[in-house]
Amino acid sequence: MKKITLLLILAISLNAQGLKTLLNSASNNNELLKRDNLKELSAKKGIEAVNSSYYPTVDIGAVAQNSNPKTPMRPGTTYIGFVKLNYVVYDGGAKKYTKAQKIYELSSIKDANSQFKQSLFLQITQDYYNIKSLNDLIKALRFKKEAIASQYKKIKAFQEAGIIGDIELYQLKSALESVKFNLNSLNLQKLTLLSNLSLKVGKRVKHLGNSHFIKRSVSLSPNYLVKSLRAKVASIKQSANIIASANSAKLNISLEHNAYSYARYDKTHPKGLSNQTNITLSAKMRVFDGGTTSKKAQAVKLQAMSLNYEANYRLKEQKNNFKLSKLRIKNIRVQIKSAKSALISAQKNYNAILKKYNAGIIDNTDYLDALSSLAEAKANYKKALNDLEVAYALYYFNAGKNIKGYIK
C-alpha cells in the first residue's frame, strides 16, 4: 500500500505544472492572445500598404466603341488598347502622415496587447495561488478527518464493550460527517478553479507544482496601458495632419499610351491614329473651403487632448496602486508572523489536549475544538504564504514589469 501511495505521489509530481509553465502555455494557446496577435499583424499590413503606395500605378485596359449611324470623318467601330502609368510626385504630405499614423497605431496595439497579456498572467497567478491555498485547506481538513476517524474507531470499540455511552460516539460521528461535507464542497470549488485556469492557460490543468516569486525591490515605469494611450494620442495627432494635408499643394504626373484599331471605315469615314502617347503634369491646391478642413483637424486634435488626459490619469492610478502594493506586502509579512505564532500555539495546545483526551480527563467538545483550531491555523498559515506570492505578483504588475520574469 505504501509503495502504491509513493508511486501515486511521484506520478502527480511529474505531471504537476509550475506557474511559469502555465504562463508559457497561455502565451501559446490562449485564443484571446491569438486574437491580439492577428490585430498586430493587421496593423503591420497597414504599414506595408502605405509603403507600397509610394510606387507608381500602372493600369491597362481596352475599349470597343461602335457608332450607328457612323459619325462623319470617323470610322464606325474603334478599338482602343491602353497602358497608363501614374505617379504622385507630391501629395501634400498625406502619405508621410498616414505612415506615421499607422506606425503609432501599431505601437498602441502592441502595448495594448502586452497590457492584456500581463493582466491575463496576473489572473492566472491569482488562480494558481488560490488553488494552492485551497489545496492546503483540503489537506488540513483531511488531517482533521483522519484524527476524528481514528478517535471514532476507538470510541466505537469502547461503546461496543459497554465502557461508555452513545453520546460521545454520536458527537464524533456528527463532526466526521461535517468534515466530509466540507471536503466535498472544497473539492467542487477546486474543480471549478481548475476549470477556469485551464480555459485561460489553453490546456487541461490537473495538478500544480511549486513556484515562488523573487522577492526584490523594483522601481516604477509606465505600464503598457499608459504607453498604449500615449501612442494612441500620437496616432490621432497624425490623423489631424492627414486631414490638414487635403488643402496642401499636390503634383501628379501621368504617362498614357494608346493603340487604335478600326472597322467599318471608308473614304468618308477614314481611320485615325494607329497609336498615341500622352504625358500629363498636373498641379492643384485648394485655397478656400470655408474652414471645413481646419475645423475637422481641430476636432481630431481635441480627441487627442482628451485621450492624453486619460493617459495622465492612468499613470497616477498606477503610481497609487504601486504604493498600495508595497503596503500590502508589509501587511502580509506581519500576517505571516501572526499566523505562524498561532500555528505553533494551536499545535502545542492540541498536543496537550490530545494527551488529556486519551487519558479521559476531558470530553469530545474540548478535543474537537482543539483539533479545529489546529486545522484552521495550518490552513491560515499556508494561505498567508500564498497571499504573499500574489502580493508580489501585484507589486511587479503595478510597477509595469513582466511578472513572468520574476518567477523561480
Tab-separated table of C-alpha atoms in Angstrom:
chain	number	residue	atom	x	y	z
A	1	MET	CA	0.000	0.000	0.000
A	2	LYS	CA	2.836	2.371	0.877
A	3	LYS	CA	4.535	1.615	-2.462
A	4	ILE	CA	1.328	2.404	-4.344
A	5	THR	CA	0.947	5.675	-2.440
A	6	LEU	CA	4.563	6.648	-3.178
A	7	LEU	CA	4.128	5.837	-6.864
A	8	LEU	CA	0.953	7.906	-6.966
A	9	ILE	CA	2.687	10.869	-5.325
A	10	LEU	CA	5.594	10.542	-7.771
A	11	ALA	CA	3.227	10.452	-10.773
A	12	ILE	CA	1.402	13.554	-9.549
A	13	SER	CA	4.717	15.347	-9.000
A	14	LEU	CA	5.889	14.559	-12.521
A	15	ASN	CA	2.613	15.829	-14.019
A	16	ALA	CA	2.447	18.909	-11.783
A	17	GLN	CA	2.784	22.212	-13.628
A	18	GLY	CA	4.601	25.235	-12.254
A	19	LEU	CA	3.396	28.800	-12.675
A	20	LYS	CA	5.920	29.726	-15.371
A	21	THR	CA	4.915	26.649	-17.401
A	22	LEU	CA	1.279	27.725	-17.173
A	23	LEU	CA	2.115	31.254	-18.336
A	24	ASN	CA	4.130	29.905	-21.275
A	25	SER	CA	1.208	27.692	-22.202
A	26	ALA	CA	-1.157	30.679	-22.085
A	27	SER	CA	1.174	32.629	-24.393
A	28	ASN	CA	0.989	29.838	-26.967
A	29	ASN	CA	-2.567	28.573	-26.575
A	30	ASN	CA	-4.873	31.268	-25.216
A	31	GLU	CA	-7.260	32.221	-28.023
A	32	LEU	CA	-7.649	35.823	-26.868
A	33	LEU	CA	-3.882	36.268	-27.153
A	34	LYS	CA	-4.023	34.711	-30.634
A	35	ARG	CA	-6.733	37.250	-31.482
A	36	ASP	CA	-4.437	40.072	-30.360
A	37	ASN	CA	-1.577	38.691	-32.464
A	38	LEU	CA	-3.785	38.915	-35.544
A	39	LYS	CA	-4.693	42.516	-34.673
A	40	GLU	CA	-0.991	43.329	-34.552
A	41	LEU	CA	-0.367	41.546	-37.864
A	42	SER	CA	-3.241	43.504	-39.441
A	43	ALA	CA	-1.667	46.802	-38.308
A	44	LYS	CA	1.687	45.749	-39.812
A	45	LYS	CA	-0.028	45.035	-43.133
A	46	GLY	CA	-1.483	48.559	-42.985
A	47	ILE	CA	2.055	49.993	-42.814
A	48	GLU	CA	3.145	47.791	-45.721
A	49	ALA	CA	0.192	49.103	-47.740
A	50	VAL	CA	1.300	52.703	-47.147
A	51	ASN	CA	4.872	51.840	-48.168
A	52	SER	CA	3.538	50.319	-51.393
A	53	SER	CA	1.540	53.463	-52.148
A	54	TYR	CA	4.802	55.349	-52.870
A	55	TYR	CA	5.248	53.325	-56.068
A	56	PRO	CA	3.654	54.469	-59.345
A	57	THR	CA	0.478	52.754	-60.510
A	58	VAL	CA	0.140	51.027	-63.876
A	59	ASP	CA	-3.256	50.368	-65.478
A	60	ILE	CA	-4.064	48.500	-68.669
A	61	GLY	CA	-7.389	48.321	-70.431
A	62	ALA	CA	-9.321	48.111	-73.666
A	63	VAL	CA	-12.308	49.928	-75.152
A	64	ALA	CA	-14.541	48.983	-78.079
A	65	GLN	CA	-16.802	51.730	-79.476
A	66	ASN	CA	-19.425	51.185	-82.174
A	67	SER	CA	-21.382	54.130	-83.707
A	68	ASN	CA	-24.560	53.587	-85.699
A	69	PRO	CA	-25.101	55.606	-87.824
A	70	LYS	CA	-21.446	56.443	-88.321
A	71	THR	CA	-20.158	59.875	-87.401
A	72	PRO	CA	-18.769	61.823	-90.405
A	73	MET	CA	-14.984	61.551	-90.843
A	74	ARG	CA	-14.782	58.818	-88.223
A	75	PRO	CA	-14.866	55.052	-88.622
A	76	GLY	CA	-17.929	53.212	-87.431
A	77	THR	CA	-16.015	50.989	-84.982
A	78	THR	CA	-12.962	51.896	-82.932
A	79	TYR	CA	-10.873	49.578	-80.736
A	80	ILE	CA	-8.518	51.061	-78.182
A	81	GLY	CA	-5.918	49.344	-76.015
A	82	PHE	CA	-4.095	51.444	-73.450
A	83	VAL	CA	-1.374	51.426	-70.817
A	84	LYS	CA	-1.360	54.206	-68.218
A	85	LEU	CA	1.357	54.986	-65.674
A	86	ASN	CA	0.523	57.412	-62.889
A	87	TYR	CA	2.881	58.795	-60.261
A	88	VAL	CA	2.057	61.194	-57.431
A	89	VAL	CA	5.086	63.436	-57.178
A	90	TYR	CA	3.797	65.256	-54.089
A	91	ASP	CA	0.534	64.643	-52.224
A	92	GLY	CA	0.742	67.380	-49.611
A	93	GLY	CA	2.343	65.034	-47.081
A	94	ALA	CA	-0.688	62.717	-46.836
A	95	LYS	CA	1.338	59.502	-47.292
A	96	LYS	CA	4.009	60.642	-44.841
A	97	TYR	CA	1.435	61.447	-42.170
A	98	THR	CA	-0.525	58.266	-42.898
A	99	LYS	CA	2.592	56.140	-42.443
A	100	ALA	CA	3.412	57.868	-39.143
A	101	GLN	CA	-0.193	57.381	-38.020
A	102	LYS	CA	-0.034	53.665	-38.849
A	103	ILE	CA	3.301	53.239	-37.026
A	104	TYR	CA	1.933	54.870	-33.860
A	105	GLU	CA	-1.230	52.806	-34.206
A	106	LEU	CA	0.847	49.618	-34.376
A	107	SER	CA	2.773	50.713	-31.275
A	108	SER	CA	-0.509	51.373	-29.461
A	109	ILE	CA	-1.881	47.953	-30.430
A	110	LYS	CA	1.323	46.204	-29.322
A	111	ASP	CA	1.249	47.918	-25.937
A	112	ALA	CA	-2.473	47.239	-25.506
A	113	ASN	CA	-1.833	43.568	-26.305
A	114	SER	CA	1.024	43.463	-23.802
A	115	GLN	CA	-1.188	45.036	-21.141
A	116	PHE	CA	-3.897	42.451	-21.734
A	117	LYS	CA	-1.295	39.677	-21.632
A	118	GLN	CA	0.107	40.901	-18.310
A	119	SER	CA	-3.428	41.182	-16.911
A	120	LEU	CA	-4.095	37.612	-18.019
A	121	PHE	CA	-0.828	36.482	-16.407
A	122	LEU	CA	-1.906	38.177	-13.177
A	123	GLN	CA	-5.289	36.411	-13.276
A	124	ILE	CA	-3.569	33.058	-13.835
A	125	THR	CA	-1.200	33.792	-10.935
A	126	GLN	CA	-4.103	34.620	-8.630
A	127	ASP	CA	-5.957	31.459	-9.688
A	128	TYR	CA	-2.786	29.418	-9.202
A	129	TYR	CA	-2.234	30.545	-5.599
A	130	ASN	CA	-5.934	30.420	-4.768
A	131	ILE	CA	-5.886	26.758	-5.763
A	132	LYS	CA	-2.695	26.239	-3.736
A	133	SER	CA	-4.415	27.759	-0.683
A	134	LEU	CA	-7.444	25.585	-1.327
A	135	ASN	CA	-5.208	22.521	-1.507
A	136	ASP	CA	-3.684	23.444	1.849
A	137	LEU	CA	-7.147	23.884	3.365
A	138	ILE	CA	-8.194	20.484	1.984
A	139	LYS	CA	-5.038	18.965	3.418
A	140	ALA	CA	-5.793	20.483	6.850
A	141	LEU	CA	-9.357	19.134	6.768
A	142	ARG	CA	-8.105	15.707	5.751
A	143	PHE	CA	-5.819	15.763	8.768
A	144	LYS	CA	-8.849	16.677	10.874
A	145	LYS	CA	-10.929	13.939	9.248
A	146	GLU	CA	-8.263	11.283	9.857
A	147	ALA	CA	-7.878	12.357	13.508
A	148	ILE	CA	-11.647	12.240	14.116
A	149	ALA	CA	-11.955	8.909	12.290
A	150	SER	CA	-9.213	7.454	14.470
A	151	GLN	CA	-10.918	8.627	17.645
A	152	TYR	CA	-14.299	7.460	16.357
A	153	LYS	CA	-12.925	3.976	15.781
A	154	LYS	CA	-11.504	3.919	19.311
A	155	ILE	CA	-14.688	5.249	20.971
A	156	LYS	CA	-16.826	2.844	18.969
A	157	ALA	CA	-14.827	-0.078	20.342
A	158	PHE	CA	-15.339	1.242	23.903
A	159	GLN	CA	-19.059	1.697	23.246
A	160	GLU	CA	-19.426	-1.810	21.904
A	161	ALA	CA	-17.640	-3.067	25.008
A	162	GLY	CA	-20.150	-1.148	27.145
A	163	ILE	CA	-17.493	1.076	28.711
A	164	ILE	CA	-19.025	4.363	27.544
A	165	GLY	CA	-22.399	5.520	26.240
A	166	ASP	CA	-23.597	6.617	22.831
A	167	ILE	CA	-23.353	10.395	23.252
A	168	GLU	CA	-19.610	10.739	22.602
A	169	LEU	CA	-19.847	8.361	19.656
A	170	TYR	CA	-22.614	10.422	18.039
A	171	GLN	CA	-20.671	13.630	18.649
A	172	LEU	CA	-17.648	12.268	16.776
A	173	LYS	CA	-19.826	10.842	14.005
A	174	SER	CA	-21.531	14.219	13.532
A	175	ALA	CA	-18.171	16.008	13.414
A	176	LEU	CA	-16.854	13.437	10.922
A	177	GLU	CA	-19.842	13.862	8.595
A	178	SER	CA	-19.489	17.641	8.786
A	179	VAL	CA	-15.824	17.441	7.727
A	180	LYS	CA	-16.735	15.112	4.840
A	181	PHE	CA	-19.330	17.592	3.607
A	182	ASN	CA	-16.835	20.466	3.810
A	183	LEU	CA	-14.274	18.428	1.895
A	184	ASN	CA	-16.784	17.666	-0.855
A	185	SER	CA	-17.642	21.364	-1.136
A	186	LEU	CA	-13.967	22.337	-1.283
A	187	ASN	CA	-13.242	19.706	-3.935
A	188	LEU	CA	-16.049	21.111	-6.080
A	189	GLN	CA	-14.649	24.591	-5.605
A	190	LYS	CA	-11.201	23.321	-6.590
A	191	LEU	CA	-12.535	21.690	-9.769
A	192	THR	CA	-14.225	24.971	-10.673
A	193	LEU	CA	-10.996	26.939	-10.224
A	194	LEU	CA	-9.001	24.347	-12.178
A	195	SER	CA	-11.544	24.517	-14.992
A	196	ASN	CA	-11.272	28.324	-15.162
A	197	LEU	CA	-7.492	28.124	-15.018
A	198	SER	CA	-7.437	25.545	-17.827
A	199	LEU	CA	-9.505	27.885	-20.013
A	200	LYS	CA	-7.039	30.741	-19.519
A	201	VAL	CA	-3.978	28.531	-19.967
A	202	GLY	CA	-5.348	26.804	-23.064
A	203	LYS	CA	-4.857	23.256	-21.850
A	204	ARG	CA	-6.162	20.994	-19.107
A	205	VAL	CA	-4.583	21.509	-15.700
A	206	LYS	CA	-4.883	18.801	-13.034
A	207	HIS	CA	-2.012	19.268	-10.614
A	208	LEU	CA	0.077	22.289	-9.640
A	209	GLY	CA	3.776	22.316	-8.883
A	210	ASN	CA	5.640	24.690	-6.593
A	211	SER	CA	6.563	28.174	-7.790
A	212	HIS	CA	7.704	31.297	-5.975
A	213	PHE	CA	8.349	34.918	-6.851
A	214	ILE	CA	11.736	36.509	-6.419
A	215	LYS	CA	11.437	38.985	-3.559
A	216	ARG	CA	13.179	42.212	-4.564
A	217	SER	CA	12.529	45.952	-4.765
A	218	VAL	CA	11.848	47.456	-8.188
A	219	SER	CA	11.236	50.949	-9.487
A	220	LEU	CA	8.068	52.020	-11.253
A	221	SER	CA	7.917	52.534	-15.001
A	222	PRO	CA	4.790	53.425	-17.032
A	223	ASN	CA	2.822	50.266	-17.723
A	224	TYR	CA	1.692	49.109	-21.147
A	225	LEU	CA	-1.720	50.738	-20.751
A	226	VAL	CA	-0.151	54.177	-20.340
A	227	LYS	CA	2.233	53.513	-23.234
A	228	SER	CA	-0.652	52.373	-25.426
A	229	LEU	CA	-2.654	55.518	-24.665
A	230	ARG	CA	0.331	57.772	-25.384
A	231	ALA	CA	0.944	56.033	-28.718
A	232	LYS	CA	-2.769	56.397	-29.491
A	233	VAL	CA	-2.506	60.137	-28.805
A	234	ALA	CA	0.401	60.405	-31.258
A	235	SER	CA	-1.559	58.379	-33.825
A	236	ILE	CA	-4.592	60.680	-33.565
A	237	LYS	CA	-2.370	63.771	-33.968
A	238	GLN	CA	-1.054	62.319	-37.216
A	239	SER	CA	-4.660	61.753	-38.317
A	240	ALA	CA	-5.201	65.509	-37.861
A	241	ASN	CA	-2.181	66.169	-40.087
A	242	ILE	CA	-3.635	63.853	-42.738
A	243	ILE	CA	-6.857	65.882	-42.740
A	244	ALA	CA	-4.975	69.194	-42.921
A	245	SER	CA	-2.922	67.946	-45.886
A	246	ALA	CA	-6.087	67.964	-48.019
A	247	ASN	CA	-5.565	71.708	-48.640
A	248	SER	CA	-1.849	71.394	-49.450
A	249	ALA	CA	-0.440	71.615	-52.979
A	250	LYS	CA	-0.397	68.373	-54.973
A	251	LEU	CA	1.623	67.433	-58.038
A	252	ASN	CA	0.905	64.474	-60.290
A	253	ILE	CA	2.449	63.116	-63.500
A	254	SER	CA	0.953	60.509	-65.797
A	255	LEU	CA	2.010	58.750	-68.992
A	256	GLU	CA	-0.596	57.091	-71.213
A	257	HIS	CA	-0.027	55.134	-74.426
A	258	ASN	CA	-2.991	54.188	-76.624
A	259	ALA	CA	-3.075	51.771	-79.577
A	260	TYR	CA	-6.007	52.013	-82.026
A	261	SER	CA	-7.657	49.615	-84.438
A	262	TYR	CA	-10.674	50.300	-86.686
A	263	ALA	CA	-13.520	48.605	-88.528
A	264	ARG	CA	-16.393	49.862	-90.766
A	265	TYR	CA	-14.288	52.607	-92.329
A	266	ASP	CA	-14.271	54.137	-95.877
A	267	LYS	CA	-13.249	57.386	-97.587
A	268	THR	CA	-15.851	59.423	-95.750
A	269	HIS	CA	-15.134	57.573	-92.503
A	270	PRO	CA	-11.328	57.183	-92.534
A	271	LYS	CA	-9.048	55.552	-89.983
A	272	GLY	CA	-7.491	57.654	-87.270
A	273	LEU	CA	-4.123	57.378	-85.488
A	274	SER	CA	-2.598	53.935	-85.021
A	275	ASN	CA	-1.134	54.907	-81.609
A	276	GLN	CA	-0.668	57.930	-79.406
A	277	THR	CA	1.302	58.784	-76.235
A	278	ASN	CA	0.168	61.491	-73.801
A	279	ILE	CA	2.203	62.923	-70.914
A	280	THR	CA	0.256	64.943	-68.348
A	281	LEU	CA	1.655	67.032	-65.490
A	282	SER	CA	-0.994	68.389	-63.165
A	283	ALA	CA	-0.875	70.516	-60.012
A	284	LYS	CA	-3.643	71.703	-57.743
A	285	MET	CA	-4.191	73.344	-54.393
A	286	ARG	CA	-7.397	74.149	-52.546
A	287	VAL	CA	-7.317	77.772	-51.463
A	288	PHE	CA	-10.719	78.026	-49.775
A	289	ASP	CA	-13.161	75.541	-48.258
A	290	GLY	CA	-14.911	77.708	-45.700
A	291	GLY	CA	-12.653	76.388	-42.888
A	292	THR	CA	-14.094	72.866	-43.113
A	293	THR	CA	-10.734	71.083	-43.255
A	294	SER	CA	-9.260	73.187	-40.465
A	295	LYS	CA	-12.216	72.511	-38.166
A	296	LYS	CA	-12.092	68.777	-38.896
A	297	ALA	CA	-8.395	68.733	-37.957
A	298	GLN	CA	-9.121	70.688	-34.757
A	299	ALA	CA	-11.853	68.216	-33.799
A	300	VAL	CA	-9.404	65.330	-34.125
A	301	LYS	CA	-6.748	67.205	-32.123
A	302	LEU	CA	-9.276	67.659	-29.321
A	303	GLN	CA	-9.760	63.880	-29.278
A	304	ALA	CA	-6.001	63.535	-28.817
A	305	MET	CA	-6.056	66.024	-25.927
A	306	SER	CA	-8.911	64.125	-24.307
A	307	LEU	CA	-7.039	60.826	-24.558
A	308	ASN	CA	-3.894	62.446	-23.188
A	309	TYR	CA	-5.787	63.344	-20.008
A	310	GLU	CA	-6.761	59.687	-19.653
A	311	ALA	CA	-3.108	58.634	-20.092
A	312	ASN	CA	-2.079	61.035	-17.302
A	313	TYR	CA	-4.838	59.709	-15.045
A	314	ARG	CA	-3.861	56.079	-15.685
A	315	LEU	CA	-0.261	56.862	-14.773
A	316	LYS	CA	-1.370	58.438	-11.484
A	317	GLU	CA	-3.610	55.431	-10.884
A	318	GLN	CA	-0.671	53.098	-11.494
A	319	LYS	CA	1.528	55.053	-9.058
A	320	ASN	CA	-1.194	54.843	-6.417
A	321	ASN	CA	-1.620	51.088	-6.937
A	322	PHE	CA	2.162	50.665	-6.759
A	323	LYS	CA	2.267	52.345	-3.333
A	324	LEU	CA	-0.617	50.201	-2.111
A	325	SER	CA	1.158	47.073	-3.373
A	326	LYS	CA	4.174	47.825	-1.180
A	327	LEU	CA	1.920	48.379	1.831
A	328	ARG	CA	0.110	45.113	1.081
A	329	ILE	CA	3.408	43.201	1.160
A	330	LYS	CA	4.322	44.715	4.546
A	331	ASN	CA	0.909	43.871	5.942
A	332	ILE	CA	1.032	40.254	4.742
A	333	ARG	CA	4.510	39.776	6.212
A	334	VAL	CA	3.060	40.782	9.586
A	335	GLN	CA	0.146	38.434	8.938
A	336	ILE	CA	2.565	35.551	8.253
A	337	LYS	CA	4.304	36.103	11.600
A	338	SER	CA	0.958	36.169	13.369
A	339	ALA	CA	-0.275	33.050	11.552
A	340	LYS	CA	2.951	31.217	12.361
A	341	SER	CA	2.644	32.054	16.057
A	342	ALA	CA	-0.994	30.967	16.004
A	343	LEU	CA	0.009	27.667	14.375
A	344	ILE	CA	2.697	26.957	16.995
A	345	SER	CA	0.228	27.788	19.758
A	346	ALA	CA	-2.522	25.630	18.216
A	347	GLN	CA	-0.131	22.705	17.759
A	348	LYS	CA	1.050	22.817	21.375
A	349	ASN	CA	-2.497	23.200	22.639
A	350	TYR	CA	-3.666	20.250	20.528
A	351	ASN	CA	-0.819	18.042	21.790
A	352	ALA	CA	-1.729	18.872	25.391
A	353	ILE	CA	-5.469	18.380	24.821
A	354	LEU	CA	-4.862	15.093	22.997
A	355	LYS	CA	-2.981	13.675	25.998
A	356	LYS	CA	-5.771	14.698	28.371
A	357	TYR	CA	-8.407	13.366	25.962
A	358	ASN	CA	-6.684	9.992	25.673
A	359	ALA	CA	-6.444	9.892	29.445
A	360	GLY	CA	-10.170	10.564	29.722
A	361	ILE	CA	-9.723	13.855	31.596
A	362	ILE	CA	-11.646	15.970	29.029
A	363	ASP	CA	-14.550	15.232	26.701
A	364	ASN	CA	-15.116	15.357	22.940
A	365	THR	CA	-16.003	19.025	22.845
A	366	ASP	CA	-12.613	20.252	24.048
A	367	TYR	CA	-10.822	17.787	21.786
A	368	LEU	CA	-12.778	18.790	18.658
A	369	ASP	CA	-12.278	22.482	19.416
A	370	ALA	CA	-8.507	21.992	19.702
A	371	LEU	CA	-8.449	19.893	16.522
A	372	SER	CA	-10.464	22.505	14.597
A	373	SER	CA	-8.169	25.285	15.816
A	374	LEU	CA	-5.099	23.369	14.662
A	375	ALA	CA	-6.551	22.606	11.209
A	376	GLU	CA	-7.592	26.243	10.796
A	377	ALA	CA	-4.178	27.506	11.932
A	378	LYS	CA	-2.412	25.253	9.405
A	379	ALA	CA	-4.636	26.474	6.568
A	380	ASN	CA	-4.311	30.141	7.601
A	381	TYR	CA	-0.527	29.975	7.712
A	382	LYS	CA	-0.281	28.393	4.260
A	383	LYS	CA	-2.787	30.894	2.875
A	384	ALA	CA	-0.748	33.794	4.253
A	385	LEU	CA	2.335	32.450	2.460
A	386	ASN	CA	0.391	32.152	-0.788
A	387	ASP	CA	-1.071	35.627	-0.313
A	388	LEU	CA	2.480	36.983	-0.132
A	389	GLU	CA	3.234	35.460	-3.551
A	390	VAL	CA	0.128	37.108	-5.026
A	391	ALA	CA	1.091	40.400	-3.358
A	392	TYR	CA	4.485	40.303	-5.094
A	393	ALA	CA	2.789	39.492	-8.418
A	394	LEU	CA	0.599	42.600	-7.954
A	395	TYR	CA	3.660	44.603	-6.907
A	396	TYR	CA	5.568	43.740	-10.102
A	397	PHE	CA	2.428	44.194	-12.219
A	398	ASN	CA	1.772	47.669	-10.794
A	399	ALA	CA	5.440	48.536	-11.289
A	400	GLY	CA	4.945	47.968	-15.029
A	401	LYS	CA	7.134	44.845	-15.110
A	402	ASN	CA	6.723	41.483	-16.801
A	403	ILE	CA	5.684	39.299	-13.861
A	404	LYS	CA	6.837	36.100	-15.572
A	405	GLY	CA	10.435	37.314	-15.348
A	406	TYR	CA	10.282	37.257	-11.535
A	407	ILE	CA	9.148	33.645	-11.117
A	408	LYS	CA	11.589	30.986	-9.947
